[in-house]
Amino acid sequence: MQSPISRTRSPVHPQMSDEVVAEASHLSVVLRGRPVLEDVNFSLRAGEFVALIGPNGAGKSTLLRVLLGLIPPTAGSVRVLGQPVDRGNPRIGYVPQHQTFYESTPLRGRDMVALGVDGTRYGPPTPGRAQSATVQQALDDVRATAYADMPVARLSGGEQQRLMLAQALVGNPELLLLDEPLANLDIRSRREVVDLVRDISRVRGIAVVFVAHDVNPLLGCMDRVLYIANGRAVIGPQDQIVRSDVLSDLFGFPVHVIRAEGHVLVSTADGDECH
Amino acid sequence: MPLTEILQYEFMQNAFLAGTIVAIVASVVGYFVVLRHVTFAGHALSHIGFSGAAGAVLVGVSPIWGLLAFTLLAALAMGLLGERLEGRDVAIGIVLAFALGLGILFLQLYTAYASEAFSILFGSIMGISRSDVALSLGIGIVVLVALSFISRPLLFMSMNPIAAEARGVPTRLLSAVFLLIVALAVSEAVQVVGVLLIFALLVAPPATAMYLTPRLYPALSLAVGLGVLETWFGLILAYYTDYSVSFFIASAAVAAYLLVRLLVWMGVIGNVLPAQAIEGSLGS
Ligand SMILES: Nc1ncnc2c1ncn2[C@@H]1O[C@H](COP(=O)(O)OP(=O)(O)O)[C@@H](O)[C@H]1O
Ligand SMILES: [Mg+2]
């Protein structure tokens, strides 16, 4: 099938690149006296699709905010795209967790997407820029063109999510940080969003950090997985990390990784049954 | 032509000039007030301005200076409270209560000025001088230039506050600057409609326009058009009937708002695409 996604950076599969887009060494973060991340080490390569998984409160959003330069590391160092982190780096695209819109928000989806191009620049918005080729391309890439002219607040959570993804893409980032894009989606749409983001990552050659608290919707789709729990992190290919022994060790209680007919299921020992 | 008759009088010329300037400025600023959901802050600023105006009358200067001083100070204080919405409205309410108490005290200290208080509360557009018009124009230009300078990042941080912050928009600074802009616009609008009816010019026209279009410039133009027409309507009716201008402006503003909401509710107008367009995008 012909992919409708634009080829802005590299037409070949860029995953083999050794170029590092983000790197943390001995990173520790303490928030209000409470250690959130302790001695975290990883390095992300250009164009790779990394799932960042961990239970609620593990520090996933905190890690993204460190990469964005919004939270300073308490110890250790972080470099993004070859430089120390700096707030407002236009080479990073970011879709935050839980963005809500008031029902009366009066702008169209495409206007919101256009803010990703020039929203940080002073001056009045240029009339008509929401029709520009860049904006249209990003809307096509996330398959949101059909509802791009509706007021944002009238759309479903999943549609708003795609528009925010488009807003992050119009700046042509090299690193895309997506915080829990699967929250509030049903199972089928989850897989659609994962596939969509992976396509975008491949075709545009963008490295993606895809945050989720459940690894299952991402199994088989990610190049590597970065698991965090109890402040610690492990990173590696799925078959080296998504294993009962590795995850049990990280979580500090038994975790079962069940493989059946090509499917993998991650489950905590007896956590899924009602008592 | 009745308008030519009305415009023979200098006080009516001044009223039309100031009313038009204020309607334009208030509608444009009001669009962002509604978008950012800071209508309560706008409401509080106008009432805090009342105390400033009363204080100015007491010390013998023009009420506009008291309005400007009090609203700008209050806007700065609100800006320092930051973006945290939960505690913020409570804090604004407390400052507001104190300011209104002060206003009552100022009035009691000099009861001779009861008529001044009346005009601060309900507007005094018919008694405005040419120099007041010039001042309105000056403030209006400052407001519109400042607002258009920050408008794009302001729009960004109003729509996507966290993403805008991550992209480097100085959100705290800009929200404080925006409140200063609101303070100026409110001080100006008080001259026309008074403290109590500020929403007739600041909130009603943009809120009405937003029901009609989800696009920025058409919505701004509609808001300005409505604000100006409602103001002219008020001035003309007040001239012929001797009732208060602000009563007519407020009535027209409320009528336009309700009419548009009714038409949207009835489905006569609306900015929603056909349902098939939405469904088509979901099934794939
Ligand atoms: N601004 C903050 N101040 C203090 N603690 C915070 C702050 N933000 C997050 N935390 C704490 O840090 C921990 C990690 O939070 P977060 O990164 O949001 O987790 P996750 O995204 O993995 O669910 C949580 O225990 C949370 O309570
Ligand atoms: Mg989180």
Coordinates of C-alpha atoms and ligand atoms in Angstrom, one line a residue:
Chain A
M1 CA 0.0 0.0 0.0
Q2 CA 1.2 3.5 -0.9
S3 CA 1.8 5.5 2.3
P4 CA 0.3 9.0 2.1
I5 CA 3.0 10.3 4.4
S6 CA 5.5 12.9 3.2
R7 CA 9.1 12.1 2.8
T8 CA 10.6 15.2 4.2
R9 CA 13.8 13.9 5.6
S10 CA 14.9 10.5 4.4
P11 CA 13.2 8.0 2.1
V12 CA 15.1 5.0 3.4
H13 CA 14.5 3.3 6.6
P14 CA 16.7 5.3 8.9
Q15 CA 16.8 3.0 11.9
M16 CA 20.2 1.7 11.4
S17 CA 21.7 5.1 12.1
D18 CA 24.2 5.4 14.9
E19 CA 23.5 9.1 15.4
V20 CA 22.4 9.8 18.9
V21 CA 19.4 12.1 19.3
A22 CA 19.1 12.0 23.1
E23 CA 21.3 10.7 25.9
A24 CA 21.0 10.5 29.6
S25 CA 23.9 9.4 31.9
H26 CA 23.5 8.9 35.6
L27 CA 20.4 11.0 35.5
S28 CA 18.6 11.5 38.8
V29 CA 15.6 13.8 39.4
V30 CA 14.3 14.7 42.9
L31 CA 11.0 16.5 43.0
R32 CA 10.0 18.2 46.3
G33 CA 12.4 16.1 48.2
R34 CA 11.1 12.9 46.6
P35 CA 13.4 10.9 44.3
V36 CA 11.6 10.2 41.0
L37 CA 14.4 9.0 38.8
E38 CA 17.7 7.5 40.1
D39 CA 20.8 6.8 38.0
V40 CA 18.9 6.5 34.7
N41 CA 21.1 5.8 31.6
F42 CA 20.0 5.5 28.0
S43 CA 20.8 6.7 24.5
L44 CA 18.3 7.1 21.7
R45 CA 19.3 6.8 18.1
A46 CA 18.0 8.8 15.2
G47 CA 14.8 7.5 13.7
E48 CA 14.1 4.8 16.2
F49 CA 10.8 4.2 17.8
V50 CA 11.1 3.7 21.5
A51 CA 8.3 2.9 23.9
L52 CA 8.7 4.4 27.3
I53 CA 6.7 2.2 29.7
G54 CA 6.1 2.3 33.4
P55 CA 3.3 2.3 36.0
N56 CA 1.5 5.5 36.9
G57 CA 3.7 7.8 38.8
A58 CA 6.9 6.0 37.6
G59 CA 8.3 9.2 36.2
K60 CA 7.6 8.9 32.5
S61 CA 6.2 12.4 32.2
T62 CA 9.0 13.7 34.4
L63 CA 11.6 12.1 32.0
L64 CA 10.0 13.8 29.0
R65 CA 10.0 17.2 30.8
V66 CA 13.7 16.7 31.6
L67 CA 14.4 16.1 27.9
L68 CA 12.4 19.3 27.1
G69 CA 14.4 21.3 29.5
L70 CA 11.4 22.0 31.7
I71 CA 12.8 20.2 34.8
P72 CA 16.5 20.4 35.6
P73 CA 18.2 17.1 36.4
T74 CA 19.2 16.9 40.1
A75 CA 22.3 14.9 39.1
G76 CA 23.8 13.4 36.0
S77 CA 23.6 14.9 32.5
V78 CA 21.2 14.9 29.6
R79 CA 22.0 15.8 26.0
V80 CA 19.5 16.2 23.2
L81 CA 20.4 16.4 19.6
G82 CA 24.1 16.9 20.5
Q83 CA 23.5 19.8 22.9
P84 CA 22.7 20.3 26.6
V85 CA 18.9 20.4 27.0
D86 CA 17.3 23.8 26.5
R87 CA 13.6 24.8 26.8
G88 CA 12.0 25.7 23.5
N89 CA 14.2 23.5 21.2
P90 CA 12.3 23.6 17.9
R91 CA 13.8 20.3 16.8
I92 CA 11.8 18.5 19.5
G93 CA 8.0 17.9 18.9
Y94 CA 6.0 17.3 22.1
V95 CA 2.4 16.2 22.7
P96 CA 1.6 16.5 26.4
Q97 CA -0.5 14.2 28.5
H98 CA -4.2 15.2 29.1
Q99 CA -4.8 18.3 27.1
T100 CA -8.4 19.3 27.3
F101 CA -10.3 22.1 25.5
Y102 CA -13.2 24.1 26.8
E103 CA -16.3 23.5 24.9
S104 CA -16.4 27.0 23.7
T105 CA -12.9 27.1 22.3
P106 CA -13.5 28.8 19.0
L107 CA -10.6 27.7 16.7
R108 CA -10.5 25.2 14.0
G109 CA -8.2 22.2 14.1
R110 CA -6.0 23.5 11.3
D111 CA -5.5 26.8 13.1
M112 CA -4.3 24.9 16.1
V113 CA -1.9 22.9 13.9
A114 CA -0.6 26.1 12.3
L115 CA 0.4 27.3 15.8
G116 CA 3.1 24.6 15.7
V117 CA 4.7 26.4 12.8
D118 CA 4.9 30.0 14.2
G119 CA 3.1 30.0 17.6
T120 CA 6.3 31.1 19.4
R121 CA 6.9 34.1 17.2
Y122 CA 5.6 37.5 18.1
G123 CA 3.1 39.4 16.0
P124 CA -0.4 38.7 14.7
P125 CA -1.2 35.4 13.0
T126 CA -0.8 35.6 9.3
P127 CA -4.2 35.1 7.7
G128 CA -4.4 32.0 5.5
R129 CA -1.3 30.3 6.9
A130 CA -3.6 27.5 8.2
Q131 CA -4.1 26.5 4.5
S132 CA -0.3 26.2 3.9
A133 CA 1.3 23.1 2.4
T134 CA 3.2 22.3 5.6
V135 CA 0.0 22.3 7.6
Q136 CA -1.9 20.3 5.0
Q137 CA 0.9 17.8 4.8
A138 CA 0.9 17.3 8.6
L139 CA -2.9 16.9 8.6
D140 CA -2.7 14.3 5.8
D141 CA 0.1 12.5 7.7
V142 CA -2.1 12.1 10.8
R143 CA -5.2 11.5 8.6
A144 CA -7.1 14.4 10.2
T145 CA -7.9 16.4 7.0
A146 CA -11.6 15.4 7.1
Y147 CA -12.2 17.2 10.4
A148 CA -9.5 19.8 10.3
D149 CA -12.1 22.6 9.7
M150 CA -14.2 21.8 12.7
P151 CA -13.9 23.7 15.9
V152 CA -11.3 21.7 18.0
A153 CA -13.6 21.5 21.0
R154 CA -16.3 19.6 19.1
L155 CA -13.9 16.7 18.2
S156 CA -13.4 13.4 20.1
G157 CA -10.4 12.9 22.3
G158 CA -8.7 10.7 19.6
E159 CA -9.3 13.3 16.9
Q160 CA -7.9 16.1 19.1
Q161 CA -4.9 13.8 19.8
R162 CA -4.2 13.5 16.1
L163 CA -4.4 17.3 15.6
M164 CA -1.9 17.8 18.4
L165 CA 0.4 15.2 16.8
A166 CA 0.1 17.2 13.6
Q167 CA 0.9 20.4 15.5
A168 CA 4.1 18.7 16.8
L169 CA 5.0 17.5 13.3
V170 CA 4.7 20.8 11.4
G171 CA 7.9 22.1 13.1
N172 CA 9.7 19.2 11.3
P173 CA 11.2 17.8 14.5
E174 CA 13.9 15.2 14.7
L175 CA 12.7 13.9 18.1
L176 CA 9.0 13.4 18.9
L177 CA 7.9 13.0 22.5
L178 CA 4.4 11.7 22.9
D179 CA 3.0 11.5 26.5
E180 CA 0.4 8.8 26.9
P181 CA -1.3 9.2 23.4
L182 CA -3.3 6.0 24.0
A183 CA -5.0 7.2 27.2
N184 CA -8.8 7.3 26.7
L185 CA -8.7 5.4 23.4
D186 CA -10.5 2.1 22.8
I187 CA -8.4 -1.0 22.0
R188 CA -8.8 -0.8 18.2
S189 CA -7.9 2.9 18.0
R190 CA -4.9 2.3 20.2
R191 CA -3.4 0.0 17.6
E192 CA -4.3 2.5 14.9
V193 CA -2.5 5.3 16.6
V194 CA 0.6 3.1 17.3
D195 CA 0.8 2.1 13.6
L196 CA 0.2 5.7 12.5
V197 CA 3.1 7.0 14.7
R198 CA 5.4 4.3 13.6
D199 CA 4.7 5.0 9.9
I200 CA 5.4 8.7 10.5
S201 CA 8.6 7.9 12.4
R202 CA 9.8 5.7 9.6
V203 CA 8.9 7.9 6.6
R204 CA 9.9 11.1 8.1
G205 CA 12.9 9.6 9.9
I206 CA 11.9 11.0 13.3
A207 CA 13.0 9.3 16.6
V208 CA 9.9 8.8 18.7
V209 CA 9.5 8.3 22.5
F210 CA 6.1 6.9 22.9
V211 CA 4.9 6.9 26.5
A212 CA 2.4 4.3 27.7
H213 CA 1.6 2.7 31.0
D214 CA 0.7 -0.6 29.3
V215 CA 3.2 -2.3 27.0
N216 CA 0.7 -4.5 25.3
P217 CA -0.6 -2.2 22.5
L218 CA 3.0 -1.6 21.5
L219 CA 4.4 -5.1 21.4
G220 CA 6.0 -5.9 18.1
C221 CA 5.9 -2.3 16.9
M222 CA 8.8 -0.7 18.8
D223 CA 12.4 -0.8 18.0
R224 CA 13.4 -0.7 21.7
V225 CA 11.6 -0.4 25.0
L226 CA 12.6 1.8 27.9
Y227 CA 11.0 0.5 31.0
I228 CA 10.9 2.5 34.2
A229 CA 9.8 1.5 37.7
N230 CA 10.9 2.4 41.2
G231 CA 13.1 5.2 39.8
R232 CA 15.2 2.8 37.8
A233 CA 15.2 2.2 34.0
V234 CA 16.2 -0.6 31.6
I235 CA 16.4 -0.2 27.9
G236 CA 16.7 -2.8 25.1
P237 CA 15.0 -4.6 22.3
Q238 CA 11.6 -6.1 23.2
D239 CA 12.7 -9.7 23.6
Q240 CA 15.5 -8.7 26.0
I241 CA 13.4 -6.5 28.2
V242 CA 9.8 -7.9 28.0
R243 CA 10.7 -11.0 30.0
S244 CA 9.4 -12.3 33.3
D245 CA 12.8 -12.2 35.0
V246 CA 13.9 -8.7 33.8
L247 CA 10.5 -7.1 34.6
S248 CA 10.1 -8.9 37.9
D249 CA 13.5 -7.7 38.9
L250 CA 12.7 -4.1 37.9
F251 CA 9.3 -3.9 39.5
G252 CA 10.3 -5.8 42.6
F253 CA 7.4 -8.2 42.5
P254 CA 6.5 -11.1 40.1
V255 CA 5.5 -10.1 36.6
H256 CA 4.4 -12.7 34.1
V257 CA 5.2 -12.4 30.4
I258 CA 3.0 -14.9 28.6
R259 CA 3.6 -15.8 25.0
A260 CA 0.8 -17.5 23.1
E261 CA 0.4 -18.0 19.3
G262 CA 2.7 -15.1 18.4
H263 CA 1.1 -12.8 21.0
V264 CA 2.8 -11.6 24.1
L265 CA 0.9 -10.6 27.2
V266 CA 2.4 -8.8 30.2
S267 CA 0.5 -9.4 33.4
T268 CA 1.2 -8.8 37.1
A269 CA 1.0 -12.0 39.1
D270 CA -2.6 -11.8 40.4
G271 CA -3.4 -8.2 39.8
D272 CA -6.1 -8.6 37.1
E273 CA -8.7 -10.5 39.1
C274 CA -11.3 -9.0 41.4
H275 CA -10.9 -10.2 45.0
Chain B
M1 CA -31.4 61.9 8.0
P2 CA -31.5 61.7 11.8
L3 CA -27.8 60.9 12.2
T4 CA -26.8 64.2 10.7
E5 CA -29.1 65.9 13.1
I6 CA -27.6 64.1 16.0
L7 CA -24.0 64.7 14.9
Q8 CA -24.5 68.5 14.9
Y9 CA -23.9 68.5 18.6
E10 CA -20.3 68.3 19.8
F11 CA -21.2 66.1 22.8
M12 CA -22.8 63.6 20.4
Q13 CA -19.8 63.7 18.1
N14 CA -17.6 63.0 21.1
A15 CA -19.9 60.2 22.3
F16 CA -19.8 58.5 18.9
L17 CA -16.0 58.8 18.6
A18 CA -15.3 57.5 22.1
G19 CA -18.0 54.9 21.8
T20 CA -16.7 53.6 18.5
I21 CA -13.1 53.5 19.7
V22 CA -14.0 51.7 23.0
A23 CA -16.3 49.3 21.2
I24 CA -13.5 48.2 18.8
V25 CA -10.9 47.9 21.5
A26 CA -13.2 46.1 24.0
S27 CA -14.3 43.6 21.3
V28 CA -10.8 42.7 20.2
V29 CA -9.5 42.4 23.8
G30 CA -12.7 40.6 24.8
Y31 CA -12.1 37.9 22.2
F32 CA -9.0 36.8 24.0
V33 CA -10.6 37.3 27.4
V34 CA -13.3 34.8 26.4
L35 CA -10.8 32.5 24.7
R36 CA -8.6 32.4 27.8
H37 CA -11.5 32.1 30.2
V38 CA -10.5 35.0 32.3
T39 CA -13.9 36.8 32.2
F40 CA -14.0 36.8 36.0
A41 CA -10.7 38.6 36.1
G42 CA -12.1 41.1 33.6
H43 CA -15.2 41.5 35.8
A44 CA -13.1 42.0 38.9
L45 CA -10.8 44.5 37.2
S46 CA -13.8 46.7 36.3
H47 CA -15.1 46.7 39.9
I48 CA -11.7 47.3 41.3
G49 CA -11.5 50.2 38.9
F50 CA -14.7 51.6 40.5
S51 CA -12.8 52.1 43.8
G52 CA -9.9 53.7 41.9
A53 CA -12.3 56.1 40.1
A54 CA -14.0 57.0 43.4
G55 CA -10.6 57.6 45.0
A56 CA -9.6 59.9 42.1
V57 CA -12.8 61.9 42.5
L58 CA -12.1 62.3 46.2
V59 CA -8.7 63.7 45.6
G60 CA -10.0 65.9 42.8
V61 CA -8.5 64.3 39.6
S62 CA -10.3 62.8 36.6
P63 CA -11.8 59.3 37.4
I64 CA -9.9 57.8 34.5
W65 CA -6.6 58.2 36.3
G66 CA -7.9 56.3 39.3
L67 CA -9.3 53.7 37.1
L68 CA -6.0 53.2 35.3
A69 CA -4.0 53.1 38.5
F70 CA -6.2 50.6 40.3
T71 CA -6.8 48.3 37.4
L72 CA -3.2 48.2 36.4
L73 CA -2.1 47.5 39.9
A74 CA -4.7 44.8 40.3
A75 CA -3.7 43.2 37.0
L76 CA -0.1 43.1 38.2
A77 CA -1.2 41.4 41.4
M78 CA -3.3 38.9 39.4
G79 CA -0.3 38.2 37.1
L80 CA 1.9 37.4 40.1
L81 CA -0.7 34.9 41.2
G82 CA 0.1 33.1 38.0
E83 CA -1.7 30.6 35.9
R84 CA -3.0 28.3 38.6
L85 CA -6.7 28.6 38.0
E86 CA -8.1 26.9 41.1
G87 CA -6.9 29.2 43.8
R88 CA -6.8 32.2 41.5
D89 CA -10.5 33.1 41.3
V90 CA -10.7 32.9 45.1
A91 CA -7.7 35.2 45.5
I92 CA -9.2 37.6 42.9
G93 CA -12.5 37.6 44.7
I94 CA -10.8 38.5 48.0
V95 CA -8.9 41.4 46.4
L96 CA -12.2 42.5 44.7
A97 CA -14.1 42.5 48.0
F98 CA -11.4 44.6 49.6
A99 CA -11.3 47.0 46.7
L100 CA -15.1 47.5 46.7
G101 CA -15.1 48.1 50.4
L102 CA -12.5 50.8 49.9
G103 CA -14.7 52.3 47.1
I104 CA -17.7 52.5 49.4
L105 CA -15.5 54.2 52.0
F106 CA -14.3 56.8 49.4
L107 CA -17.9 57.6 48.5
Q108 CA -18.9 58.0 52.1
L109 CA -16.0 60.4 52.8
Y110 CA -17.4 62.7 50.2
T111 CA -21.1 62.2 49.7
A112 CA -21.3 65.3 47.5
Y113 CA -20.0 63.2 44.7
A114 CA -22.9 60.8 44.5
S115 CA -23.6 61.7 40.9
E116 CA -19.9 61.0 40.0
A117 CA -20.4 57.6 41.5
F118 CA -23.5 57.1 39.4
S119 CA -21.6 57.8 36.2
I120 CA -18.7 55.5 37.1
L121 CA -21.2 52.7 37.8
F122 CA -23.3 53.3 34.7
G123 CA -21.1 55.2 32.3
S124 CA -21.0 58.9 31.2
I125 CA -20.5 58.8 27.5
M126 CA -22.8 61.7 26.8
G127 CA -20.7 64.0 29.0
I128 CA -17.3 63.2 27.4
S129 CA -14.9 65.9 26.3
R130 CA -12.7 66.1 23.2
S131 CA -9.7 65.5 25.3
D132 CA -11.3 62.4 26.8
V133 CA -11.8 61.2 23.2
A134 CA -8.1 61.8 22.5
L135 CA -7.1 59.9 25.6
S136 CA -9.4 57.0 24.6
L137 CA -7.7 56.9 21.2
G138 CA -4.3 56.9 22.8
I139 CA -5.1 54.1 25.2
G140 CA -6.8 52.2 22.4
I141 CA -3.8 52.4 20.1
V142 CA -1.5 51.2 22.9
V143 CA -3.8 48.3 23.7
L144 CA -4.2 47.2 20.1
V145 CA -0.5 47.4 19.2
A146 CA 0.5 45.5 22.4
L147 CA -2.1 42.9 21.9
S148 CA -1.3 42.3 18.2
F149 CA 2.4 42.0 19.2
I150 CA 1.7 39.2 21.7
S151 CA -1.3 37.7 19.9
R152 CA 0.3 34.7 18.2
P153 CA 2.0 33.3 21.3
L154 CA -1.0 34.3 23.3
L155 CA -3.2 32.2 21.0
F156 CA -0.8 29.3 21.2
M157 CA -0.6 29.3 25.0
S158 CA -4.4 29.7 25.3
M159 CA -5.0 26.7 23.1
N160 CA -2.1 24.4 24.2
P161 CA -0.6 25.8 27.4
I162 CA 1.8 22.9 28.1
A163 CA 3.0 22.5 24.5
A164 CA 3.5 26.3 24.2
E165 CA 5.6 26.4 27.4
A166 CA 7.7 23.5 26.2
R167 CA 8.3 25.3 22.9
G168 CA 9.6 28.3 24.8
V169 CA 6.7 30.7 25.1
P170 CA 7.1 32.7 28.3
T171 CA 3.6 31.8 29.5
R172 CA 3.7 33.5 32.9
L173 CA 5.0 36.7 31.6
L174 CA 2.5 36.9 28.7
S175 CA -0.5 36.1 30.8
A176 CA 0.5 39.0 33.1
V177 CA 1.0 41.3 30.1
F178 CA -2.3 40.3 28.8
L179 CA -4.0 41.2 32.1
L180 CA -2.4 44.6 31.9
I181 CA -3.9 45.0 28.4
V182 CA -7.3 43.9 29.8
A183 CA -6.9 46.5 32.6
L184 CA -6.4 49.3 30.0
A185 CA -9.3 48.2 27.9
V186 CA -11.6 47.9 30.9
S187 CA -10.6 51.4 32.2
E188 CA -11.5 52.8 28.8
A189 CA -14.8 50.9 28.5
V190 CA -15.9 52.1 31.9
Q191 CA -16.3 55.6 30.5
V192 CA -18.9 54.3 28.0
V193 CA -20.9 51.7 29.8
G194 CA -19.8 52.0 33.4
V195 CA -18.4 49.4 35.8
L196 CA -21.6 47.4 36.1
L197 CA -22.2 46.8 32.4
I198 CA -18.6 46.2 31.2
F199 CA -19.5 42.8 29.9
A200 CA -21.9 44.3 27.4
L201 CA -18.9 45.5 25.4
L202 CA -16.0 43.3 26.6
V203 CA -17.7 39.8 26.6
A204 CA -21.0 39.8 24.8
P205 CA -19.8 40.8 21.3
P206 CA -16.9 38.3 21.1
A207 CA -18.9 35.5 22.7
T208 CA -21.6 36.1 20.2
A209 CA -19.1 36.1 17.3
M210 CA -17.6 32.8 18.5
Y211 CA -20.9 31.1 17.9
L212 CA -20.9 32.2 14.3
T213 CA -17.4 31.2 13.1
P214 CA -14.4 29.1 14.3
R215 CA -12.0 31.3 12.5
L216 CA -9.9 34.1 14.1
Y217 CA -10.2 37.1 11.8
P218 CA -13.8 36.6 10.8
A219 CA -14.6 36.2 14.5
L220 CA -12.7 39.3 15.4
S221 CA -14.4 41.3 12.6
L222 CA -17.8 40.1 13.6
A223 CA -17.1 41.0 17.3
V224 CA -16.0 44.5 16.4
G225 CA -18.9 45.0 14.0
L226 CA -21.4 43.9 16.7
G227 CA -19.8 46.0 19.4
V228 CA -19.8 49.1 17.2
L229 CA -23.3 48.6 16.0
E230 CA -24.7 48.0 19.5
T231 CA -22.9 51.1 20.7
W232 CA -24.3 53.3 17.9
F233 CA -27.8 51.8 18.5
G234 CA -27.5 52.7 22.2
L235 CA -26.3 56.2 21.5
I236 CA -29.1 57.0 19.0
L237 CA -31.9 55.6 21.1
A238 CA -30.6 57.4 24.2
Y239 CA -30.5 60.6 22.3
Y240 CA -34.2 60.3 21.3
T241 CA -35.5 58.8 24.5
D242 CA -33.4 60.3 27.3
Y243 CA -32.9 56.9 28.8
S244 CA -29.4 55.6 29.7
V245 CA -27.1 54.7 26.8
S246 CA -25.7 51.8 28.7
F247 CA -29.1 50.3 29.2
F248 CA -29.6 50.3 25.4
I249 CA -26.1 49.0 24.7
A250 CA -26.5 46.2 27.2
S251 CA -29.9 45.3 25.9
A252 CA -28.7 45.2 22.3
A253 CA -25.7 43.1 23.3
V254 CA -27.8 40.6 25.2
A255 CA -30.4 40.4 22.5
A256 CA -27.8 39.7 19.8
Y257 CA -26.2 37.0 22.0
L258 CA -29.5 35.3 22.7
L259 CA -30.6 35.5 19.1
V260 CA -27.5 33.9 17.9
R261 CA -27.7 31.1 20.5
L262 CA -31.3 30.5 19.6
L263 CA -30.5 30.3 15.9
V264 CA -27.6 27.9 16.6
W265 CA -29.8 25.8 18.8
M266 CA -32.5 25.7 16.1
G267 CA -29.9 24.7 13.6
V268 CA -30.4 27.7 11.4
I269 CA -26.8 28.6 11.7
G270 CA -23.8 26.7 12.9
N271 CA -20.2 25.9 12.1
V272 CA -20.5 22.1 12.2
L273 CA -19.6 20.1 9.1
P274 CA -22.1 17.5 7.9
A275 CA -22.0 14.4 10.0
Q276 CA -20.8 12.2 7.1
A277 CA -17.6 14.1 6.9
I278 CA -16.8 13.2 10.5
E279 CA -17.8 9.6 10.2
G280 CA -15.9 9.2 6.9
S281 CA -12.7 10.2 8.7
L282 CA -13.2 7.7 11.5
G283 CA -13.9 4.6 9.5
S284 CA -10.7 3.5 7.7
Ligands
LIG1 N1 5.8 19.2 40.0 C1 6.0 18.1 40.8 N2 6.3 18.3 42.1 C2 6.5 17.2 42.9 N3 6.3 15.9 42.6 C3 5.9 15.7 41.3 C4 5.7 16.8 40.3 N4 5.4 16.2 39.2 C5 5.4 14.9 39.4 N5 5.7 14.6 40.6 C6 5.8 13.2 41.2 O1 6.7 12.5 40.5 C7 6.3 11.2 40.3 C8 6.4 10.9 38.8 O2 5.4 11.6 38.1 P1 5.1 11.5 36.6 O3 6.4 11.7 35.9 O4 4.0 12.3 36.2 O5 4.7 9.9 36.4 P2 4.1 9.2 35.2 O6 4.1 10.1 34.0 O7 5.0 8.0 35.0 O8 2.8 8.7 35.6 C9 5.0 11.1 40.9 O9 5.1 10.4 42.1 C10 4.5 12.5 41.0 O10 3.6 12.6 42.1
MG2 MG 2.5 10.9 33.0

